[in-house]
mmCIF file of C-alpha atoms and ligand atoms in Angstrom:
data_model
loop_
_atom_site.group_PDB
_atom_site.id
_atom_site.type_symbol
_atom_site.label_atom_id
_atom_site.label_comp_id
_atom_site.label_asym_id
_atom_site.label_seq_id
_atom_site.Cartn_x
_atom_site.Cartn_y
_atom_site.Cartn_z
ATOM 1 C CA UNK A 30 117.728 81.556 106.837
ATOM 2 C CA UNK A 31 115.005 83.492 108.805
ATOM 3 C CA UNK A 32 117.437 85.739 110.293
ATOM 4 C CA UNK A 33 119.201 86.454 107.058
ATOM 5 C CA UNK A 34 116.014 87.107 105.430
ATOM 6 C CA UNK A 35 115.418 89.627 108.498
ATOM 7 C CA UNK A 36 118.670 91.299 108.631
ATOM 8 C CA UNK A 37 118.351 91.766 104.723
ATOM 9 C CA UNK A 38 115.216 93.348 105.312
ATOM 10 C CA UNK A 39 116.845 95.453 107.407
ATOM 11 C CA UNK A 40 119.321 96.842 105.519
ATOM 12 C CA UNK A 41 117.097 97.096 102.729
ATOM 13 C CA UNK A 42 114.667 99.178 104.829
ATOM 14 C CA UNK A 43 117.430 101.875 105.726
ATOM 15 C CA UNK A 44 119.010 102.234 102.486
ATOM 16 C CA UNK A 45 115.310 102.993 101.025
ATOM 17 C CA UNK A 46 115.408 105.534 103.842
ATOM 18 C CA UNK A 47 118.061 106.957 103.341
ATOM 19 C CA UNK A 48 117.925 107.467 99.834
ATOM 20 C CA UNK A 49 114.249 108.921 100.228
ATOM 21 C CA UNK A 50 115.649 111.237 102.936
ATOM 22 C CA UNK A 51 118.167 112.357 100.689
ATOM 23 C CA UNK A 52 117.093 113.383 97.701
ATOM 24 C CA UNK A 53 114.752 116.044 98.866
ATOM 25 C CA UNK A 54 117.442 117.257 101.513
ATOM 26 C CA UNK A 55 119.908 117.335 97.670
ATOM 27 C CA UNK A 56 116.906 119.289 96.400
ATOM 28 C CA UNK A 57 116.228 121.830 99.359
ATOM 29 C CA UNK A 58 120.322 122.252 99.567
ATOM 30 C CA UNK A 59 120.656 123.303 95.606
ATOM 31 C CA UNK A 60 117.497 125.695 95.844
ATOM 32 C CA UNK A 61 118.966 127.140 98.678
ATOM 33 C CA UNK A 62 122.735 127.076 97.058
ATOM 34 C CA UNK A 63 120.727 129.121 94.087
ATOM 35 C CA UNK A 64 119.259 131.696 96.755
ATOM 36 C CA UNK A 65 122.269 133.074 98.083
ATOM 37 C CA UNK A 66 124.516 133.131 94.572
ATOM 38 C CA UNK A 67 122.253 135.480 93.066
ATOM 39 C CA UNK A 68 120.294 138.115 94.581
ATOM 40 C CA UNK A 69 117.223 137.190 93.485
ATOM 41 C CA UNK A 70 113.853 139.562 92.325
ATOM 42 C CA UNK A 71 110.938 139.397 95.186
ATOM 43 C CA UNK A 72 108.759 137.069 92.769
ATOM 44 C CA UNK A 73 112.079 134.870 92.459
ATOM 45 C CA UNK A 74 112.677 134.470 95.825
ATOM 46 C CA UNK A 75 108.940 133.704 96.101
ATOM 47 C CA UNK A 76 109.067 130.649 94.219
ATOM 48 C CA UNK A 77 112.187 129.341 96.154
ATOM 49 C CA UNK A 78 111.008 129.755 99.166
ATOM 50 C CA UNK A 79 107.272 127.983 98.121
ATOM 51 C CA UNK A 80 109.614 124.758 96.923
ATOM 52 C CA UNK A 81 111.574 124.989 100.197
ATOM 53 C CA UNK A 82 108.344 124.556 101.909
ATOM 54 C CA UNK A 83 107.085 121.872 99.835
ATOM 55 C CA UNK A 84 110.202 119.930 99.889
ATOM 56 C CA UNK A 85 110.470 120.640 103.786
ATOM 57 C CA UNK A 86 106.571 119.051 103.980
ATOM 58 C CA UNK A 87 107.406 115.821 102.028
ATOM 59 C CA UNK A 88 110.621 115.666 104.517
ATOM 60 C CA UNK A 89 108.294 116.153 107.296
ATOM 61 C CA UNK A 90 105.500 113.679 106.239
ATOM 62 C CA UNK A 91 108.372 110.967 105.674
ATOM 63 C CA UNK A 92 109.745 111.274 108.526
ATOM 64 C CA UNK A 93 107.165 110.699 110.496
ATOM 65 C CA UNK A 94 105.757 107.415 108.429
ATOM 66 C CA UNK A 95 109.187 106.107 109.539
ATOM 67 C CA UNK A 96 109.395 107.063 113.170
ATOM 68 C CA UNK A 97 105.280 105.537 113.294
ATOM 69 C CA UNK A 98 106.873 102.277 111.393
ATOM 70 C CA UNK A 99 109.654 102.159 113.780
ATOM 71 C CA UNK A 100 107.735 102.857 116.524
ATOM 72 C CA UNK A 101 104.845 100.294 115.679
ATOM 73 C CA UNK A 102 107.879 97.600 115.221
ATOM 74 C CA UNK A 103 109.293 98.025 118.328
ATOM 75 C CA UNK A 104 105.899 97.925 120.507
ATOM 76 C CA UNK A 105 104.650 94.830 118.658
ATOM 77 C CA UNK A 106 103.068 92.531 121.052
ATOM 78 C CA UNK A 107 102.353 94.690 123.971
ATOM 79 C CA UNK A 108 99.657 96.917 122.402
ATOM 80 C CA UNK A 109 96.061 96.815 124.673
ATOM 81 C CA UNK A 110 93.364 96.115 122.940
ATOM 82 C CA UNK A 111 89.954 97.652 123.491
ATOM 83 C CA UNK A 112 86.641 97.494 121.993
ATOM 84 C CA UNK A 113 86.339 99.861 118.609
ATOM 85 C CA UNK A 114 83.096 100.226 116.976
ATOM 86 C CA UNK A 115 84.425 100.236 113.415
ATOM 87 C CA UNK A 116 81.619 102.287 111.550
ATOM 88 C CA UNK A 117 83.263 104.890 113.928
ATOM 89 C CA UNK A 118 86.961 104.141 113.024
ATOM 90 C CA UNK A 119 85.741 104.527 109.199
ATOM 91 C CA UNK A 120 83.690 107.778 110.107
ATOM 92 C CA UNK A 121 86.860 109.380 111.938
ATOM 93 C CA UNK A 122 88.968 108.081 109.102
ATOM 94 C CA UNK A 123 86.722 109.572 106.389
ATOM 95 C CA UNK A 124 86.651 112.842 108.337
ATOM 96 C CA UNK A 125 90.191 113.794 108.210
ATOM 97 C CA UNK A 126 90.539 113.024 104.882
ATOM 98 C CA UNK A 127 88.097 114.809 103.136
ATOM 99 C CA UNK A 128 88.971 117.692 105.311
ATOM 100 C CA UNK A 129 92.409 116.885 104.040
ATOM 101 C CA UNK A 130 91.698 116.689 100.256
ATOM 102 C CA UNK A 131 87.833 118.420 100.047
ATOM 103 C CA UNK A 132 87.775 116.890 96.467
ATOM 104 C CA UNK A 133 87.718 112.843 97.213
ATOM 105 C CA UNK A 134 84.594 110.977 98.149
ATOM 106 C CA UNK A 135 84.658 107.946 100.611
ATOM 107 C CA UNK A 136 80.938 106.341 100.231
ATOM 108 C CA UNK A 137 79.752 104.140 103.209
ATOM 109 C CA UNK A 138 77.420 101.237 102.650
ATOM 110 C CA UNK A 139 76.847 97.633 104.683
ATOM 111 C CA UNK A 140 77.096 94.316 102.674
ATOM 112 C CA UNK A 141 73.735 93.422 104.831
ATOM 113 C CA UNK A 142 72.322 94.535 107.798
ATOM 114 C CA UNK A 143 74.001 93.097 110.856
ATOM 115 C CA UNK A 144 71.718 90.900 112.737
ATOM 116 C CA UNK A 145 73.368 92.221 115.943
ATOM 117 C CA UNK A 146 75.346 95.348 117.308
ATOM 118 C CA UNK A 147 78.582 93.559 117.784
ATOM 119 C CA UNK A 148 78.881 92.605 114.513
ATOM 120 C CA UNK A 149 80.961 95.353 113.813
ATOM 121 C CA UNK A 150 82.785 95.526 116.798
ATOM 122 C CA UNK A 151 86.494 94.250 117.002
ATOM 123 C CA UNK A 152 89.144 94.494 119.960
ATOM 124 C CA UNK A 153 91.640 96.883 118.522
ATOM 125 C CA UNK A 154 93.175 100.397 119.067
ATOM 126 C CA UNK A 155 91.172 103.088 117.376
ATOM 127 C CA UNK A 156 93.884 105.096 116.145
ATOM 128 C CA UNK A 157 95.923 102.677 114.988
ATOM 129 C CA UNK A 158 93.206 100.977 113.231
ATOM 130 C CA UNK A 159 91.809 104.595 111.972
ATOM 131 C CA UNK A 160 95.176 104.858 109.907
ATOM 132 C CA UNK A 161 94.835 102.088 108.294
ATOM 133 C CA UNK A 162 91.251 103.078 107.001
ATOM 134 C CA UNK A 163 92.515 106.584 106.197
ATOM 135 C CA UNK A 164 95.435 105.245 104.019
ATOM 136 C CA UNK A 165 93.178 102.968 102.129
ATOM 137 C CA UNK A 166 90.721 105.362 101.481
ATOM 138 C CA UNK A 167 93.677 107.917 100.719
ATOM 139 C CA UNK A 168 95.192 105.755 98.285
ATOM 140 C CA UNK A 169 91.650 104.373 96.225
ATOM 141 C CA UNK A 170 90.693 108.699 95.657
ATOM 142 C CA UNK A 171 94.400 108.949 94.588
ATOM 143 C CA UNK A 172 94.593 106.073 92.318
ATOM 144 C CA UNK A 173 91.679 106.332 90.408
ATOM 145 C CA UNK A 174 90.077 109.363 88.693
ATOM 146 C CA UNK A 175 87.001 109.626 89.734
ATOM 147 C CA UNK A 176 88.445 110.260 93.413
ATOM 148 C CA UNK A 177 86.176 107.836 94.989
ATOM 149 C CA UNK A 178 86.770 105.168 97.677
ATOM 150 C CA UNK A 179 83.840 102.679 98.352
ATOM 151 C CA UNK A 180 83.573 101.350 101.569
ATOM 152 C CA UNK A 181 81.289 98.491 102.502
ATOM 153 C CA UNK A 182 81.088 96.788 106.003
ATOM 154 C CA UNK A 183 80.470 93.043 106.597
ATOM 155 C CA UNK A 184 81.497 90.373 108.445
ATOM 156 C CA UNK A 185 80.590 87.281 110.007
ATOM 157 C CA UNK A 186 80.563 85.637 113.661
ATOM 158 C CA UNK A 187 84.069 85.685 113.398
ATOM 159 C CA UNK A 188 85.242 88.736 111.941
ATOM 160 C CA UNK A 189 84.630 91.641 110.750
ATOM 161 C CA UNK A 190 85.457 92.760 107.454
ATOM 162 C CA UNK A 191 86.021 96.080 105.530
ATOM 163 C CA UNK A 192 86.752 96.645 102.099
ATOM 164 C CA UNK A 193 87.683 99.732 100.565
ATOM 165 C CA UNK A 194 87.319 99.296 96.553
ATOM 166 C CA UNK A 195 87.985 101.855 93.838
ATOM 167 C CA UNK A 196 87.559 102.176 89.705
ATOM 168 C CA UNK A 197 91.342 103.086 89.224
ATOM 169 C CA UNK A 198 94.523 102.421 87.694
ATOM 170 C CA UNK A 199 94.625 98.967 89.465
ATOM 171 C CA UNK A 200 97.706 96.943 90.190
ATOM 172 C CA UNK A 201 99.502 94.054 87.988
ATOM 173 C CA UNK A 202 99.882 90.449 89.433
ATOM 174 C CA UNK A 203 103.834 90.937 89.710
ATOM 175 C CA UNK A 204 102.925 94.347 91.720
ATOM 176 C CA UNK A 205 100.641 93.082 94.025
ATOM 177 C CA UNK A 206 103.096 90.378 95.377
ATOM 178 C CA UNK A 207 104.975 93.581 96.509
ATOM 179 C CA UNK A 208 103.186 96.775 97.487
ATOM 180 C CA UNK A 209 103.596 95.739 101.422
ATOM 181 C CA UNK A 210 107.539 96.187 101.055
ATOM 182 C CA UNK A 211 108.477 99.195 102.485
ATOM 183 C CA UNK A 212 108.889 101.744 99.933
ATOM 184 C CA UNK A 213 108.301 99.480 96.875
ATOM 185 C CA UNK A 214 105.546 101.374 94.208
ATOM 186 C CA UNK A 215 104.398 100.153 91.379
ATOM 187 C CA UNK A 216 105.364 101.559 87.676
ATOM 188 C CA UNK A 217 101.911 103.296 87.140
ATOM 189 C CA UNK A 218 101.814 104.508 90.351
ATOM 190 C CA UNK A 219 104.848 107.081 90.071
ATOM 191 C CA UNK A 220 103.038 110.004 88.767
ATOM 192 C CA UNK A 221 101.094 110.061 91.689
ATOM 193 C CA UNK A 222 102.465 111.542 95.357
ATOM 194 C CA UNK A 223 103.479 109.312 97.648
ATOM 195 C CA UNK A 224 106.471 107.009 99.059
ATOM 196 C CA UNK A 225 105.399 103.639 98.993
ATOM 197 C CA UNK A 226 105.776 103.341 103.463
ATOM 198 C CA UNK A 227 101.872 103.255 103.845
ATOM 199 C CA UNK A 228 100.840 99.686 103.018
ATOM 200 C CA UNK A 229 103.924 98.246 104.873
ATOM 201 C CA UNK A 230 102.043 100.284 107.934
ATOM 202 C CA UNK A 231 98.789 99.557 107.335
ATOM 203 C CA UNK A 232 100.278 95.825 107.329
ATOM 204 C CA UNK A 233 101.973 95.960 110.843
ATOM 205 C CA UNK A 234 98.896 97.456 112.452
ATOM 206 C CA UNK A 235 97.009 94.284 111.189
ATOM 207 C CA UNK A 236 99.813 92.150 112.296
ATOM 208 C CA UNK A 237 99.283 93.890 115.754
ATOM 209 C CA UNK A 238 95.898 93.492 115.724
ATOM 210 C CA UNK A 239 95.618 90.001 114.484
ATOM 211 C CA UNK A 240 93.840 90.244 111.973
ATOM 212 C CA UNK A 241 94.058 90.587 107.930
ATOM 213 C CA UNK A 242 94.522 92.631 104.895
ATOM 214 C CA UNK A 243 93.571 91.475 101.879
ATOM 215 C CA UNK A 244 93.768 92.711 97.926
ATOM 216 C CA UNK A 245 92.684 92.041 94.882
ATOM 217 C CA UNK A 246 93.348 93.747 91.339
ATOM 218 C CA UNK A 247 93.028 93.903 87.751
ATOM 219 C CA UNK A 248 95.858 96.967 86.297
ATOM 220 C CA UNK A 249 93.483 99.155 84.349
ATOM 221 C CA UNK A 250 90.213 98.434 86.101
ATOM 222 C CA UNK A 251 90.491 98.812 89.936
ATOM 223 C CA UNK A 252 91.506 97.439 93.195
ATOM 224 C CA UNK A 253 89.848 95.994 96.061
ATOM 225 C CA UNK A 254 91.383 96.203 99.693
ATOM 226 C CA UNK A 255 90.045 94.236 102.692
ATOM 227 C CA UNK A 256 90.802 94.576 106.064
ATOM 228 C CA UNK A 257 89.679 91.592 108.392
ATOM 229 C CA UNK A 258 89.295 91.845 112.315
ATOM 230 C CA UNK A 259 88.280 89.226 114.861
ATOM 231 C CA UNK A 260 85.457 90.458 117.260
ATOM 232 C CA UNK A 261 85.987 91.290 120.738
HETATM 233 P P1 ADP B 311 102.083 105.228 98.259
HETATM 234 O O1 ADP B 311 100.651 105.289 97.836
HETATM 235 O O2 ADP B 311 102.515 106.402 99.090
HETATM 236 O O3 ADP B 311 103.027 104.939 97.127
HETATM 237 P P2 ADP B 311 101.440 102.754 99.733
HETATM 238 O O4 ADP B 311 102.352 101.967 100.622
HETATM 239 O O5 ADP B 311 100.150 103.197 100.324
HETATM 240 O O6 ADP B 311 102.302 103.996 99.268
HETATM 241 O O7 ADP B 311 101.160 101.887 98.440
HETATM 242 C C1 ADP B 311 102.234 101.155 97.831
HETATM 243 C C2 ADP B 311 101.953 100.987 96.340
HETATM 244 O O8 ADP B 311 100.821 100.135 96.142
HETATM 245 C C3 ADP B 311 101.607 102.275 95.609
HETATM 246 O O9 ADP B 311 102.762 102.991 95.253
HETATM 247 C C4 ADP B 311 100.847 101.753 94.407
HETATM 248 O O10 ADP B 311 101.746 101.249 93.447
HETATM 249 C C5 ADP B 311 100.097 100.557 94.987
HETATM 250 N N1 ADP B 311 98.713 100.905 95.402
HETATM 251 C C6 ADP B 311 98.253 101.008 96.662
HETATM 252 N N2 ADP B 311 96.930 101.265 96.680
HETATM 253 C C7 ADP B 311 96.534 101.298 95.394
HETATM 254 C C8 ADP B 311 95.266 101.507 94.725
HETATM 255 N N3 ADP B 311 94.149 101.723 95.432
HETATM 256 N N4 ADP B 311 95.243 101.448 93.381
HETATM 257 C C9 ADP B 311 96.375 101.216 92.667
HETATM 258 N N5 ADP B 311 97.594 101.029 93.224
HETATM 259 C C10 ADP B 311 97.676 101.061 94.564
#
């Protein structure tokens, strides 16, 4: 049954791929069917070529989501592990993005002073583990309106724990039993960019790393993502 359940996955996966892949290359083939028919005035031209490129960037930023998921799949297991200071993963994460999208916010706070400086540390790989932050962070700004992800770091002698909360369009009960399939989104989620691969990562780091990633939701209110880590 396992293996069924796998190989179904499987094929599930690559048709979602495929079909993703697809429809922009449709797109970028009729815009470029439409540029050589007619010989078209400079502003014209202009505008095809701007959707090329933006069709050619969503191409891009797919593929490589897949060839990371692939890639994370295949090296399960034999990943080293070093010590991360997570304020720093969350400081490199936060970083990029706003540099990425100057608009969203990412606000940093502690649940409670940690009694100790390995509270917050956790054997992990910091790049893999800075992806995870940066697509939860990503995703609360994009969700909700007021473009802000709030961050607070906590933990216990066991673990430590980082959750990434936001005011936004939140996620129903049937949704949230789902969002970690690769490329499932959720009905009020499709006005907003995206493709529905980054939980499904975010999910096989953690698996990697042995440790957790927790949600919670109410559609219309907010959601509340938690990523837990045992210490080195
Ligand atoms: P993407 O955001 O590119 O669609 P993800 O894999 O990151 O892909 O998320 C999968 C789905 O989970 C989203 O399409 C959306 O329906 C839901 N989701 C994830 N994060 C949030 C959030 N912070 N608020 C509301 N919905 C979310």
């Amino acid at each position: 049954h396992r293996l069924e359940q796998a190989f179904e996955q499987q094929r599930s996966f690559v048709s979602h791929a495929s079909h993703e892949l697809r429809t922009p290359l449709a797109a970028l083939k009729s815009e470029i069917q439409l540029g050589l028919r007619h010989p078209l005035p400079p502003e014209a031209s202009r505008q095809v070529l701007e959707t090329l490129h933006s069709d050619t960037d969503r191409l891009i930023s797919l593929t490589n989501s897949l060839l990371f998921l692939a890639r994370a799949l295949e090296n399960m297991g034999q990943m080293p592990l070093r010590e991360v200071r997570m304020e720093e993963a969350i400081a490199l994460a936060q970083e990029e993005l706003l540099s990425a999208c100057p608009g969203y916010r990412v606000e940093i706070a502690y649940e409670h002073l940690p009694e100790s400086d390995t509270q917050t540390l956790v054997a992990g790989n910091e790049d893999l583990l800075k992806r995870v932050l940066l697509n939860l962070f990503d995703n609360a700004c994009k969700y909700s309106p007021d473009r802000t992800a709030r961050v607070a770091i906590g933990g216990d002698d066991a673990v430590c724990r980082v959750s990434v909360r936001d005011a936004g369009i939140g996620i129903s009960p049937d949704d949230l039993a789902r969002i970690f399939e690769p490329f499932y989104r959720a009905t009020n989620a499709t006005g907003f960019a995206g493709f529905g691969v980054g939980l499904s990562i975010c999910q096989r780091i953690m698996e990697l790393h042995r440790g957790r990633l927790l949600v919670e939701s109410t559609l219309g209110q907010g959601s509340c993502f938690t990523i837990e880590l045992p210490h080195l």
